[in-house]
Coordinates of C-alpha atoms in Angstrom, one line a residue:
M751 CA 8.4 6.0 38.4
N752 CA 9.0 6.8 41.9
F753 CA 9.4 10.8 43.0
N754 CA 12.7 10.3 44.0
E755 CA 14.5 7.5 41.4
I756 CA 14.8 7.5 38.2
F757 CA 16.0 3.8 36.5
L758 CA 19.4 3.8 36.1
F759 CA 20.9 2.4 32.0
P760 CA 22.6 -0.8 32.4
F761 CA 25.8 0.4 31.7
E762 CA 28.1 -2.0 32.4
K763 CA 26.1 -4.6 30.4
I764 CA 26.9 -2.5 26.7
K765 CA 29.9 -1.3 25.2
K766 CA 30.0 2.5 24.5
D767 CA 29.2 3.9 20.9
S768 CA 27.0 0.5 20.6
D769 CA 24.2 0.7 18.9
I770 CA 21.0 0.2 20.4
I771 CA 17.4 -0.8 20.4
I772 CA 15.3 0.4 23.7
Y773 CA 11.9 -1.8 24.3
G774 CA 9.1 0.2 26.2
M775 CA 8.8 3.5 25.5
G776 CA 6.7 3.5 29.2
N777 CA 9.2 6.0 32.0
V778 CA 12.0 3.8 32.2
G779 CA 12.5 4.1 28.7
K780 CA 12.0 7.6 28.5
C781 CA 15.0 7.3 31.6
F782 CA 16.6 5.2 29.6
Y783 CA 17.0 7.8 26.1
N784 CA 17.2 10.7 28.8
Q785 CA 20.6 9.0 30.5
I786 CA 22.1 7.8 27.2
T787 CA 21.0 11.1 24.9
S788 CA 22.5 13.3 27.9
I789 CA 25.8 11.8 27.7
K790 CA 26.4 10.4 24.1
Y791 CA 26.7 7.2 25.6
C792 CA 26.2 4.9 22.8
N793 CA 23.7 5.5 19.8
I794 CA 20.1 4.8 19.8
I795 CA 19.1 3.9 16.5
A796 CA 15.2 3.4 17.0
T797 CA 12.9 2.6 20.7
A798 CA 9.9 -0.2 20.1
D799 CA 6.4 0.3 21.9
K800 CA 3.6 -1.6 20.7
A801 CA 2.1 1.3 20.7
A802 CA 4.1 2.9 18.5
N803 CA 1.1 5.2 16.2
G804 CA 0.9 6.6 20.2
Y805 CA 4.0 8.5 20.0
K806 CA 3.4 9.2 16.1
E807 CA 4.9 13.2 17.6
F808 CA 7.3 13.1 19.5
R809 CA 11.5 12.5 19.4
Y810 CA 12.4 9.2 20.2
N811 CA 11.7 7.1 16.5
V812 CA 8.6 4.2 17.9
I813 CA 9.4 1.6 15.9
R814 CA 6.6 -1.5 16.6
P815 CA 7.8 -4.5 17.3
E816 CA 7.6 -6.4 14.2
Q817 CA 9.6 -3.5 12.1
I818 CA 13.0 -4.9 14.9
Q819 CA 13.7 -7.1 11.9
D820 CA 14.8 -4.6 9.5
Y821 CA 17.3 -2.4 11.9
I822 CA 21.2 -3.9 12.7
Y823 CA 22.1 -3.3 16.3
D824 CA 23.8 -4.7 19.2
Y825 CA 22.0 -4.6 21.6
I826 CA 18.1 -4.4 23.0
V827 CA 17.2 -2.9 25.9
I828 CA 13.8 -4.1 27.7
A829 CA 13.2 -0.8 29.8
V830 CA 10.1 -2.4 31.9
A831 CA 10.0 -2.1 35.6
S832 CA 8.1 -5.7 35.9
A833 CA 10.7 -8.6 35.5
G834 CA 7.7 -10.4 35.1
S835 CA 7.0 -8.2 31.6
A836 CA 10.6 -8.5 31.0
R837 CA 10.4 -12.1 31.0
K838 CA 7.5 -11.9 28.6
I839 CA 9.3 -10.0 25.9
Q840 CA 12.1 -11.5 26.2
N841 CA 10.4 -14.0 25.2
E842 CA 8.5 -12.4 22.3
L843 CA 11.5 -11.3 21.0
T844 CA 13.7 -14.8 20.2
S845 CA 10.7 -16.2 19.3
I846 CA 8.6 -14.4 17.5
Y847 CA 10.8 -11.6 15.9
N848 CA 13.9 -13.9 16.3
V849 CA 16.0 -11.8 18.4
P850 CA 19.2 -13.7 19.3
K851 CA 19.3 -14.0 23.4
E852 CA 23.0 -12.6 23.4
K853 CA 21.4 -9.5 22.4
I854 CA 18.9 -8.9 25.3
I855 CA 19.7 -6.7 27.9
F856 CA 17.6 -6.7 31.3
T857 CA 18.7 -5.2 34.8
P858 CA 16.0 -5.5 37.6
N859 CA 14.5 -2.3 38.7
R860 CA 17.6 -0.2 39.5
K861 CA 16.6 3.0 40.9
V862 CA 18.9 5.8 41.8
Q863 CA 17.9 9.0 43.8
V864 CA 18.5 12.6 41.7
C865 CA 17.9 15.7 42.5
L866 CA 17.5 15.9 45.8
S867 CA 17.9 19.4 48.9
N868 CA 20.7 19.9 50.6
T869 CA 19.4 19.5 54.0
D870 CA 17.3 17.1 55.7
L871 CA 13.6 16.4 57.6
T872 CA 15.7 17.3 61.3
N873 CA 16.5 20.5 59.9
W874 CA 13.5 21.7 58.2
L875 CA 11.8 21.0 61.7
N876 CA 14.1 22.8 63.9
S877 CA 14.2 25.8 61.9
V878 CA 11.5 27.1 59.8
D879 CA 13.7 29.4 58.1
V880 CA 16.2 26.6 57.3
M881 CA 12.5 25.4 55.5
K882 CA 12.2 29.2 54.0
N883 CA 15.4 29.2 52.6
E884 CA 15.3 25.4 50.6
L885 CA 11.8 27.2 49.1
R886 CA 13.7 29.9 47.8
V887 CA 16.7 28.1 46.4
F888 CA 13.6 25.5 44.8
W889 CA 11.9 28.3 42.6
L890 CA 15.4 29.2 41.8
T891 CA 17.1 26.3 40.5
R892 CA 14.3 23.7 39.7
V893 CA 11.5 25.3 37.8
G894 CA 8.8 23.8 39.8
N895 CA 9.9 20.0 39.8
V896 CA 8.6 18.6 43.3
N897 CA 10.6 15.9 43.4
Y898 CA 14.1 18.0 44.7
F899 CA 11.9 17.5 47.8
A900 CA 12.1 14.1 47.9
N901 CA 14.7 13.4 50.5
I902 CA 12.4 15.2 52.9
V903 CA 9.6 12.4 51.6
E904 CA 11.7 9.7 51.8
C905 CA 12.6 10.7 55.4
I906 CA 8.9 11.2 56.8
H907 CA 8.4 7.4 54.8
K908 CA 10.5 5.8 56.4
L909 CA 9.0 7.2 60.2
K910 CA 5.4 5.3 58.7
A911 CA 6.8 2.1 57.6
E912 CA 8.5 2.2 61.0
H913 CA 4.9 3.0 62.4
E914 CA 6.0 5.9 64.2
K915 CA 2.6 7.5 64.7
K916 CA 3.3 10.0 67.0
K917 CA 5.9 11.7 65.2
I918 CA 4.6 12.0 62.2
E919 CA 1.4 13.4 64.2
E920 CA 3.7 15.9 65.0
I921 CA 5.5 16.6 61.4
K922 CA 1.6 17.2 60.4
R923 CA 1.2 19.2 62.7
Y924 CA 4.5 21.7 62.0
F925 CA 3.8 22.0 58.2
K926 CA 0.1 23.0 58.5
D927 CA 1.2 25.9 61.2
Y928 CA 3.4 26.7 58.6
L929 CA 1.1 26.4 56.0
Y930 CA -1.0 29.4 58.3
T931 CA 1.9 31.8 58.5
D932 CA 3.5 31.8 54.9
D933 CA 2.1 34.4 52.5
S934 CA 3.1 32.9 49.8
V935 CA 0.6 30.8 47.8
K936 CA 2.9 28.7 46.0
N937 CA 5.0 27.9 48.8
K938 CA 2.2 26.4 50.4
I939 CA 1.3 25.0 47.5
V940 CA 4.7 23.1 46.9
I941 CA 4.4 22.0 50.8
L942 CA 0.7 21.1 50.4
R943 CA 1.9 18.4 47.6
I944 CA 4.9 17.5 50.2
M945 CA 2.5 16.2 52.3
Y946 CA 1.0 14.6 49.8
M947 CA 3.3 12.8 48.4
S948 CA 4.2 11.8 52.0
D949 CA 1.2 10.2 52.8
C950 CA 0.3 12.9 55.0
F951 CA -2.5 14.4 53.1
D952 CA -6.1 14.7 55.2
A953 CA -9.3 16.6 55.0
E954 CA -7.9 19.4 56.4
L955 CA -5.0 20.0 53.9
M956 CA -7.1 19.3 51.5
E957 CA -9.0 22.3 52.3
L958 CA -6.2 24.6 52.4
F959 CA -5.6 23.0 49.0
V960 CA -8.6 24.3 47.1
K961 CA -8.8 27.6 49.2
C962 CA -4.6 28.4 47.3
I963 CA -6.5 27.1 44.4
F964 CA -8.9 30.3 44.8
Q965 CA -5.9 32.2 45.2
L966 CA -4.1 31.5 42.3
D967 CA -4.1 34.8 39.4
N968 CA -3.0 32.5 37.1
Y969 CA -5.5 30.7 35.5
E970 CA -4.1 28.1 33.4
S971 CA -2.2 27.0 36.7
R972 CA -5.4 27.1 38.6
I973 CA -7.1 24.9 35.7
W974 CA -3.8 22.1 36.5
M975 CA -3.9 22.6 40.2
V976 CA -7.7 21.3 38.9
Y977 CA -6.5 18.3 37.4
D978 CA -4.2 17.8 40.4
L979 CA -7.3 17.5 43.0
S980 CA -8.5 15.5 40.8
I981 CA -5.8 13.3 41.4
I982 CA -5.7 13.6 45.2
E983 CA -9.1 12.7 45.8
G984 CA -9.2 9.7 43.9
N985 CA -6.0 8.6 45.0
E986 CA -7.4 9.2 48.4
Q987 CA -10.8 9.4 49.9
N988 CA -10.5 9.9 53.4
C989 CA -9.3 13.4 52.5
R990 CA -12.5 15.2 50.8
Y991 CA -13.9 17.6 53.6
Q992 CA -18.0 18.0 53.6
N993 CA -17.9 21.2 50.8
Y994 CA -15.2 19.4 49.1
Y995 CA -17.4 18.8 46.1
I996 CA -19.3 22.3 46.0
D997 CA -16.1 23.8 46.3
K998 CA -14.5 22.0 43.6
R999 CA -17.4 22.7 41.9
K1000 CA -17.4 26.6 41.6
L1001 CA -13.1 26.6 40.9
M1002 CA -14.3 24.9 37.7
D1003 CA -17.1 27.8 37.3
E1004 CA -14.5 30.4 38.0
N1005 CA -12.2 28.9 35.7
V1006 CA -14.0 28.1 32.7
S1007 CA -16.0 31.8 32.4
H1008 CA -12.4 33.4 32.7
Y1009 CA -12.0 31.7 28.8
Y1010 CA -15.6 31.1 27.8
N1011 CA -18.6 33.3 27.8
M1012 CA -21.0 31.9 30.1
E1013 CA -23.5 33.8 29.5
V1014 CA -26.8 32.1 27.8
D1015 CA -31.0 32.2 27.7
S1016 CA -31.0 28.7 28.0
K1017 CA -30.0 25.1 27.3
K1018 CA -29.9 24.1 23.1
K1019 CA -33.4 22.9 21.9
S1020 CA -32.3 20.0 19.2
D1021 CA -35.0 18.2 17.2
N1022 CA -32.0 15.7 16.0
N1023 CA -31.1 11.9 16.6
R1024 CA -27.2 13.4 17.7
I1025 CA -25.5 12.2 20.8
A1026 CA -22.4 13.8 22.1
I1027 CA -19.8 11.5 24.1
V1028 CA -17.2 14.3 26.1
S1029 CA -14.7 12.1 27.2
F1030 CA -11.4 13.3 29.1
T1031 CA -9.2 11.6 27.0
L1032 CA -9.2 8.9 24.5
G1033 CA -5.4 8.1 24.0
N1034 CA -5.2 6.0 27.2
E1035 CA -5.4 2.5 26.8
R1036 CA -5.8 1.9 30.4
S1037 CA -8.4 4.7 31.2
S1038 CA -11.4 3.3 32.5
H1039 CA -13.2 6.0 30.3
N1040 CA -11.9 4.0 28.1
A1041 CA -13.2 0.6 28.5
L1042 CA -17.0 2.9 29.4
I1043 CA -17.0 4.8 26.2
V1044 CA -16.0 2.4 23.3
P1045 CA -19.1 -0.4 24.3
Y1046 CA -21.9 2.1 24.9
A1047 CA -20.7 4.2 22.1
N1048 CA -20.7 1.8 19.9
E1049 CA -23.5 0.1 21.2
M1050 CA -25.5 4.0 21.3
A1051 CA -24.5 3.9 17.1
R1052 CA -26.3 0.5 16.5
Q1053 CA -29.5 1.9 18.6
G1054 CA -29.6 4.3 15.7
R1055 CA -27.9 7.6 17.4
E1056 CA -25.9 9.1 15.6
V1057 CA -22.3 9.4 18.0
T1058 CA -20.0 12.0 17.8
I1059 CA -16.9 11.6 20.4
F1060 CA -15.4 14.8 22.2
P1061 CA -12.3 14.5 23.7
M1062 CA -11.7 17.2 26.1
D1063 CA -7.6 17.6 26.1
L1064 CA -8.0 20.4 27.4
L1065 CA -3.8 19.6 28.9
R1066 CA -1.1 18.9 26.9
Y1067 CA 1.9 19.5 29.5
R1068 CA 5.2 20.7 28.6
Y1069 CA 8.5 21.3 31.2
G1070 CA 7.9 24.9 32.4
E1071 CA 4.5 24.9 31.3
C1072 CA 2.7 25.6 35.1
F1073 CA 4.7 27.0 38.1
I1074 CA 4.9 23.6 39.4
Q1075 CA 5.3 20.4 37.8
P1076 CA 2.1 18.5 37.6
L1077 CA 1.8 15.0 39.6
V1078 CA 0.6 13.5 36.2
P1079 CA 2.3 15.4 33.5
L1080 CA 0.0 14.6 30.6
E1081 CA 2.0 14.7 27.0
Q1082 CA 0.0 12.5 24.9
I1083 CA -3.5 14.1 22.9
A1084 CA -6.6 12.0 21.7
E1085 CA -5.5 12.5 17.8
N1086 CA -1.9 10.8 18.7
F1087 CA -4.5 7.5 18.7
E1088 CA -6.7 7.7 15.5
W1089 CA -5.5 4.4 14.1
I1090 CA -6.8 2.5 17.4
H1091 CA -9.8 4.3 17.6
E1092 CA -10.3 3.6 14.1
E1093 CA -10.0 0.1 15.4
L1094 CA -12.4 0.5 18.7
F1095 CA -14.8 2.2 17.1
I1096 CA -17.5 0.8 14.5
P1097 CA -17.7 3.1 11.1
C1098 CA -20.3 5.3 12.2
V1099 CA -18.4 7.0 15.2
K1100 CA -17.4 9.8 14.9
I1101 CA -14.7 11.7 17.0
V1102 CA -13.9 15.4 16.9
Y1103 CA -10.8 15.9 17.9
N1104 CA -9.6 19.2 20.4
Q1105 CA -7.6 21.5 18.6
G1106 CA -5.6 24.8 19.7
E1107 CA -1.9 25.7 21.6
S1108 CA -3.0 27.0 24.6
I1109 CA -6.0 26.0 27.0
K1110 CA -8.1 28.8 26.1
E1111 CA -8.0 27.7 22.3
R1112 CA -9.2 24.5 23.2
I1113 CA -11.6 25.2 25.3
C1114 CA -13.2 27.1 22.7
N1115 CA -12.7 25.1 20.1
L1116 CA -14.9 22.5 21.5
I1117 CA -17.4 24.2 23.0
N1118 CA -17.6 25.8 19.2
C1119 CA -17.8 22.8 18.5
L1120 CA -20.3 21.1 20.8
I1121 CA -22.5 24.4 19.3
E1122 CA -22.3 23.4 16.0
Y1123 CA -22.8 19.8 15.7
N1124 CA -25.3 20.6 18.5
P1125 CA -26.6 17.9 19.7
Y1126 CA -30.0 16.8 21.9
V1127 CA -27.9 15.0 24.7
V1128 CA -23.9 15.3 26.4
Y1129 CA -23.8 12.0 27.7
D1130 CA -20.4 13.8 30.3
F1131 CA -17.9 10.5 30.7
C1132 CA -14.9 12.9 32.5
G1133 CA -16.0 12.2 35.9
E1134 CA -14.1 14.1 38.2
Y1135 CA -12.4 16.1 35.5
S1136 CA -15.1 17.5 34.0
F1137 CA -13.4 20.3 33.6
L1138 CA -15.9 22.5 31.3
S1139 CA -19.2 20.9 32.7
P1140 CA -20.6 24.2 33.8
I1141 CA -20.9 25.6 30.7
I1142 CA -21.4 22.5 29.2
C1143 CA -24.6 22.2 31.0
Q1144 CA -25.8 25.6 30.6
R1145 CA -26.4 24.8 27.1
F1146 CA -27.4 21.3 26.5
Y1147 CA -29.0 18.4 28.4
T1148 CA -26.0 17.0 30.0
V1149 CA -26.1 13.5 31.7
A1150 CA -23.5 12.7 33.9
L1151 CA -22.0 8.2 34.1
P1152 CA -20.2 8.9 37.6
I1153 CA -16.0 7.2 36.6
R1154 CA -15.5 6.5 40.8
G1155 CA -16.9 6.9 43.7
Y1156 CA -21.1 8.5 44.6
A1157 CA -20.2 12.2 44.8
S1158 CA -19.4 14.6 42.1
S1159 CA -18.4 18.0 41.5
A1160 CA -19.4 17.6 37.9
C1161 CA -22.7 20.0 36.6
F1162 CA -25.7 18.0 34.7
D1163 CA -29.2 17.2 34.7
V1164 CA -29.3 13.8 35.6
Y1165 CA -26.6 12.1 37.7
M1166 CA -26.1 7.8 36.8
C1167 CA -25.1 6.2 40.0
R1168 CA -24.5 2.5 40.5
D1169 CA -26.3 2.3 43.1
K1170 CA -28.9 5.1 44.2
Q1171 CA -28.8 3.9 47.8
I1172 CA -25.1 4.2 48.3
C1173 CA -25.2 7.7 46.6
M1174 CA -27.7 9.0 48.9
K1175 CA -26.0 7.8 51.3
E1176 CA -22.9 10.0 50.6
N1177 CA -24.7 13.1 49.1
E1178 CA -26.0 13.0 52.9
Y1179 CA -22.9 14.1 53.6
Y1180 CA -21.7 16.2 50.7
H1181 CA -24.1 17.3 49.4
S1182 CA -23.5 17.5 45.7
I1183 CA -25.9 15.5 44.3
D1184 CA -30.2 15.9 44.6
T1185 CA -31.7 13.3 45.3
E1186 CA -33.9 14.3 42.0
K1187 CA -31.4 14.6 39.7
M1188 CA -30.0 10.7 40.6
V1189 CA -31.4 8.0 38.6
E1190 CA -29.8 4.2 39.4
A1191 CA -28.5 2.1 36.6
L1192 CA -25.7 -0.8 36.9
V1193 CA -22.6 -0.1 34.4
C1194 CA -21.9 -3.7 32.3
T1195 CA -19.1 -3.9 29.4
Y1196 CA -18.3 -6.2 26.9
P1197 CA -15.6 -8.6 28.3
Q1198 CA -12.0 -8.4 26.1
Q1199 CA -11.2 -10.4 23.2
S1200 CA -8.0 -12.0 23.1
K1201 CA -6.1 -14.0 20.6
E1202 CA -3.6 -14.8 22.9
K1203 CA -3.5 -17.7 26.1
Y1204 CA -1.5 -17.2 29.1
K1205 CA -0.6 -20.2 30.6
R1206 CA 1.9 -20.2 34.1
Q1207 CA 4.9 -22.3 32.5
D1208 CA 5.1 -19.1 30.9
F1209 CA 5.8 -17.1 33.5
N1210 CA 8.1 -19.8 36.4
I1211 CA 4.7 -20.1 38.2
D1212 CA 3.9 -22.9 39.7
K1213 CA 0.6 -24.8 38.4
N1214 CA -0.3 -25.6 41.9
A1215 CA 0.5 -22.6 43.3
F1216 CA -2.0 -20.8 45.2
V1217 CA -1.7 -17.2 43.3
I1218 CA -3.2 -13.8 44.5
T1219 CA -3.4 -11.3 42.8
T1220 CA -4.2 -7.4 43.2
V1221 CA -4.9 -4.6 39.8
G1222 CA -4.8 -1.3 39.9
E1223 CA -2.6 2.0 38.5
R1224 CA -2.7 4.0 42.4
L1225 CA -1.1 0.7 43.6
R1226 CA 1.8 3.3 45.1
K1227 CA -1.3 4.9 47.1
E1228 CA -4.1 2.1 47.5
V1229 CA -2.0 -1.0 48.6
T1230 CA -1.4 0.7 52.1
A1231 CA 1.2 -0.6 54.4
E1232 CA -1.6 -3.3 56.3
F1233 CA -3.0 -4.2 53.3
V1234 CA 0.5 -5.9 52.7
D1235 CA 1.1 -6.6 55.8
C1236 CA -2.2 -9.0 55.7
V1237 CA -1.6 -10.2 52.4
C1238 CA 2.3 -11.0 53.4
V1239 CA 1.4 -13.0 56.7
F1240 CA -0.4 -15.5 54.5
L1241 CA 2.1 -15.5 52.0
K1242 CA 4.3 -16.2 54.4
E1243 CA 2.5 -19.0 56.2
H1244 CA 1.8 -20.7 52.6
E1245 CA 5.3 -21.0 50.9
D1246 CA 3.3 -22.7 48.0
A1247 CA 0.7 -18.8 47.6
C1248 CA 2.7 -15.9 45.6
W1249 CA 0.9 -12.4 45.1
I1250 CA 1.1 -10.7 42.0
L1251 CA 0.9 -7.5 41.6
V1252 CA -0.4 -5.7 38.4
G1253 CA 0.6 -1.9 37.7
E1254 CA 3.8 0.2 36.4
K1255 CA 4.0 1.8 40.8
I1256 CA 3.2 -0.5 44.1
N1257 CA 4.0 0.8 47.5
N1258 CA 8.2 1.1 48.0
Y1259 CA 6.9 -0.3 51.7
I1260 CA 6.9 -3.8 50.1
Y1261 CA 10.6 -3.3 48.9
E1262 CA 12.1 -2.3 52.2
Y1263 CA 10.0 -4.5 54.6
Y1264 CA 9.2 -7.5 52.5
Y1265 CA 12.0 -7.8 50.0
E1266 CA 12.9 -11.1 50.2
L1267 CA 9.4 -12.6 48.9
L1268 CA 10.1 -9.7 46.1
Q1269 CA 13.7 -12.4 45.6
N1270 CA 12.0 -15.5 45.9
E1271 CA 9.0 -14.5 43.3
Q1272 CA 6.0 -15.3 46.2
I1273 CA 5.8 -11.2 45.3
I1274 CA 5.9 -10.5 41.8
E1275 CA 5.4 -7.4 40.2
W1276 CA 3.7 -7.2 36.9
G1277 CA 3.5 -4.2 35.3
F1278 CA 1.2 -2.8 33.0
E1279 CA -1.7 -6.0 31.7
K1280 CA -3.3 -5.0 28.1
N1281 CA -5.2 -9.0 28.3
L1282 CA -6.5 -8.8 31.9
Q1283 CA -9.0 -11.7 31.1
E1284 CA -6.4 -14.1 29.8
F1285 CA -3.9 -13.1 32.8
Y1286 CA -6.7 -13.9 34.9
A1287 CA -7.2 -17.4 33.5
I1288 CA -3.4 -17.9 35.9
C1289 CA -4.8 -16.3 39.0
D1290 CA -6.7 -17.7 41.3
I1291 CA -8.4 -15.0 43.4
Y1292 CA -8.5 -11.5 43.3
W1293 CA -8.0 -9.5 47.0
N1294 CA -9.7 -6.0 46.8
P1295 CA -7.7 -3.2 49.3
N1296 CA -10.0 -0.3 50.7
R1297 CA -10.1 2.0 47.6
M1298 CA -13.1 3.1 45.7
G1299 CA -11.6 2.2 41.7
A1300 CA -10.6 -1.1 39.3
G1301 CA -13.7 -2.0 39.3
G1302 CA -12.4 -2.4 35.8
S1303 CA -10.8 -5.1 36.6
I1304 CA -12.5 -6.8 39.1
V1305 CA -15.9 -6.9 37.2
T1306 CA -12.7 -9.0 34.0
A1307 CA -12.0 -10.9 37.2
M1308 CA -15.8 -12.3 37.8
R1309 CA -16.2 -12.3 34.2
C1310 CA -13.5 -15.0 34.9
G1311 CA -14.4 -16.8 37.8
L1312 CA -12.0 -15.1 40.0
P1313 CA -13.7 -15.5 44.1
I1314 CA -13.4 -11.3 44.8
V1315 CA -12.0 -10.4 48.7
T1316 CA -12.6 -7.2 49.5
T1317 CA -14.3 -5.5 52.5
D1318 CA -17.8 -4.2 52.4
T1319 CA -16.2 -0.7 52.2
P1320 CA -18.5 2.0 49.7
S1321 CA -16.8 0.9 46.1
D1322 CA -17.5 0.9 42.5
V1323 CA -17.4 -2.5 42.6
L1324 CA -19.7 -3.2 45.3
P1325 CA -23.3 -3.0 43.3
R1326 CA -21.9 -6.1 40.8
L1327 CA -20.5 -8.0 43.6
G1328 CA -23.4 -7.1 46.3
V1329 CA -23.3 -6.4 49.9
E1330 CA -23.9 -9.9 50.9
N1331 CA -20.8 -11.0 49.0
T1332 CA -18.0 -9.5 50.9
I1333 CA -16.3 -9.1 54.2
N1334 CA -18.4 -7.2 57.1
G1335 CA -14.9 -6.3 58.2
D1336 CA -10.9 -5.2 58.8
Y1337 CA -7.9 -6.8 56.2
N1338 CA -8.0 -9.9 58.7
D1339 CA -11.1 -10.7 58.6
C1340 CA -10.4 -11.0 54.9
R1341 CA -7.3 -12.9 55.5
K1342 CA -9.4 -15.0 57.0
Y1343 CA -11.6 -16.2 54.2
V1344 CA -9.0 -16.0 51.5
E1345 CA -7.4 -18.7 54.4
E1346 CA -11.3 -20.4 53.7
L1347 CA -10.6 -20.4 49.7
Y1348 CA -7.5 -22.2 50.3
N1349 CA -8.4 -25.1 52.4
N1350 CA -12.0 -25.4 50.6
R1351 CA -11.9 -26.3 47.5
K1352 CA -15.9 -27.1 47.6
L1353 CA -16.1 -23.5 48.6
Y1354 CA -14.2 -22.3 46.3
K1355 CA -15.9 -23.6 43.0
E1356 CA -19.2 -22.2 44.8
K1357 CA -18.0 -18.3 44.8
S1358 CA -16.3 -19.1 41.7
Q1359 CA -19.8 -20.0 40.3
L1360 CA -21.2 -17.6 41.7
M1361 CA -18.8 -14.4 40.5
Q1362 CA -19.4 -15.4 37.1
E1363 CA -23.3 -15.8 37.5
R1364 CA -23.1 -12.1 39.0
M1365 CA -21.8 -10.9 36.0
K1366 CA -25.0 -11.6 34.2
I1367 CA -27.6 -9.1 35.9
S1368 CA -27.5 -7.1 33.3
S1369 CA -25.8 -6.1 29.6
V1370 CA -24.6 -3.4 28.1
K1371 CA -27.5 -3.3 25.9
E1372 CA -29.5 -3.3 28.5
Y1373 CA -27.6 -0.4 29.6
V1374 CA -27.2 1.5 27.2
G1375 CA -30.9 1.1 26.4
K1376 CA -31.4 3.1 30.1
L1377 CA -29.3 6.0 28.9
L1378 CA -30.9 6.2 25.7
E1379 CA -33.7 7.0 28.0
V1380 CA -32.8 9.2 30.5
G1381 CA -31.7 11.5 27.4
E1382 CA -35.4 11.6 25.4
E1383 CA -36.7 12.3 28.3
G1384 CA -34.6 15.3 28.8
K1385 CA -35.3 16.2 24.7
N1386 CA -38.7 16.1 25.2
N1387 CA -38.9 18.0 28.5
L1388 CA -37.2 20.6 26.8
C1389 CA -39.5 20.8 23.8
L1390 CA -42.3 21.4 25.6

């Protein structure tokens, strides 16, 4: 859900006091639920979601779709943002669960602004006193919810969309000057958040943000702010300054030492067969952590190791818990998905779910459980969320597996980089990884398994259309105005082409400047897609913006034979794709390549076959073999 908007419930289509089921408990479903319960408009007899078991500790009474037939209701309200996803759900409800069409309600993307500050951007820029007063009101009334300043953010977004570069630079300078004069650390963090939400964040602001976190005396808030730091760095690669990773590592070191005695004589010497995998999360099925952990843990167990997974689960946000609402409040915990884990992992893979109410209790619980388990190696899958790595690495031989990028704030003995040359080049600047600690291994995952077959006619897509797709959970940030403009030029020149955006939050710039393409479905909001391998069967090419992530979605597209259109900017997928198969240029050069693929069927087939061949370079078994080899080396060295 965008920071200044909520999804409006379809009141006009549903009679007051009706009995309803809300289908979908993501952001839209929760918006609908809160609106209805706050005014008691109608009776929510249940909510439905395919991931119902993941909500077992929540208040929503979530059922699985097949349980709908057990209820008597007047309407089922589809609560998703994407019209494409809604069509798919409607088809399932009528064809599989026998729900009458007239009882299914869906209204596409109706968003309204709420909880805005009373002053506009002009007032802020004309008077520092006005800004300070608004901050004072904010702390009194909003309990840290920065959405209060959404109108300020919206004004800045509008200026950016209108390409008012000079004005944007003046605004950034104004806010930066203010940040250097205000003595309140919390005020500074609010202004920094506003700048980030306005897409005005840069390396100077990132450095100020890190300094502010160091000044906080509340360590629960510090840990939440380090989490925000990781979110920002993942979305804004060019905001990293030279000492960013070193400073963040110091922050994590201080945070952990506040909660746990860091003193230790040496690493644990373990003459056993035990492997520990530490993950940041093990709940959200969309997470790249899961996409890597599941096949690797299973393969390690198949190769004779005793494997136990320790989901970190430090952060379980409740409203008002931190002085400012986190960028991505976490609600779900790994234990809620135990039923899914039983399906994903082979029986001999164990999971130790983190216990404790407070952050301190959960930190101590995880470390104590690791010490009791006493593994000979810890594989850290947390990436930039390795908040406990300073203490884990002191006690155990630790191998870090990056989730994204080629630099790291984690502590480790070995860093398994995808490409050593890129890693070395990045670290000439960031100095976050010693060359001696780098080991190169090309990441590989199993293909997704699905019995479902996607057909274009099921989604009202013409069989002869040229279908472009871009997939990612951070599309609002990564699909920039420049990238959108370039893709939309191609769409306007080719009426038989369409662009499917797979992800829940696409850039507002598309709504403002290309709404007609959304209306005629040349641009399609798809929402989250679980079965990417089947989805790619209805696509022709994958067009990728300059970004670090999305490696998982791209390698799946390659496995399906989709030509990948991307620049040679360093990214997670570059080692797998090969720099020779990228575009040495900008987005306009990418558009010319798309034009070639559109016009030249022979070239298209060659590139499609090449993508599939590139996916045969390595296997999960080979990659896991390398991981185990590195772990054994550490074990042997510790025992010397």
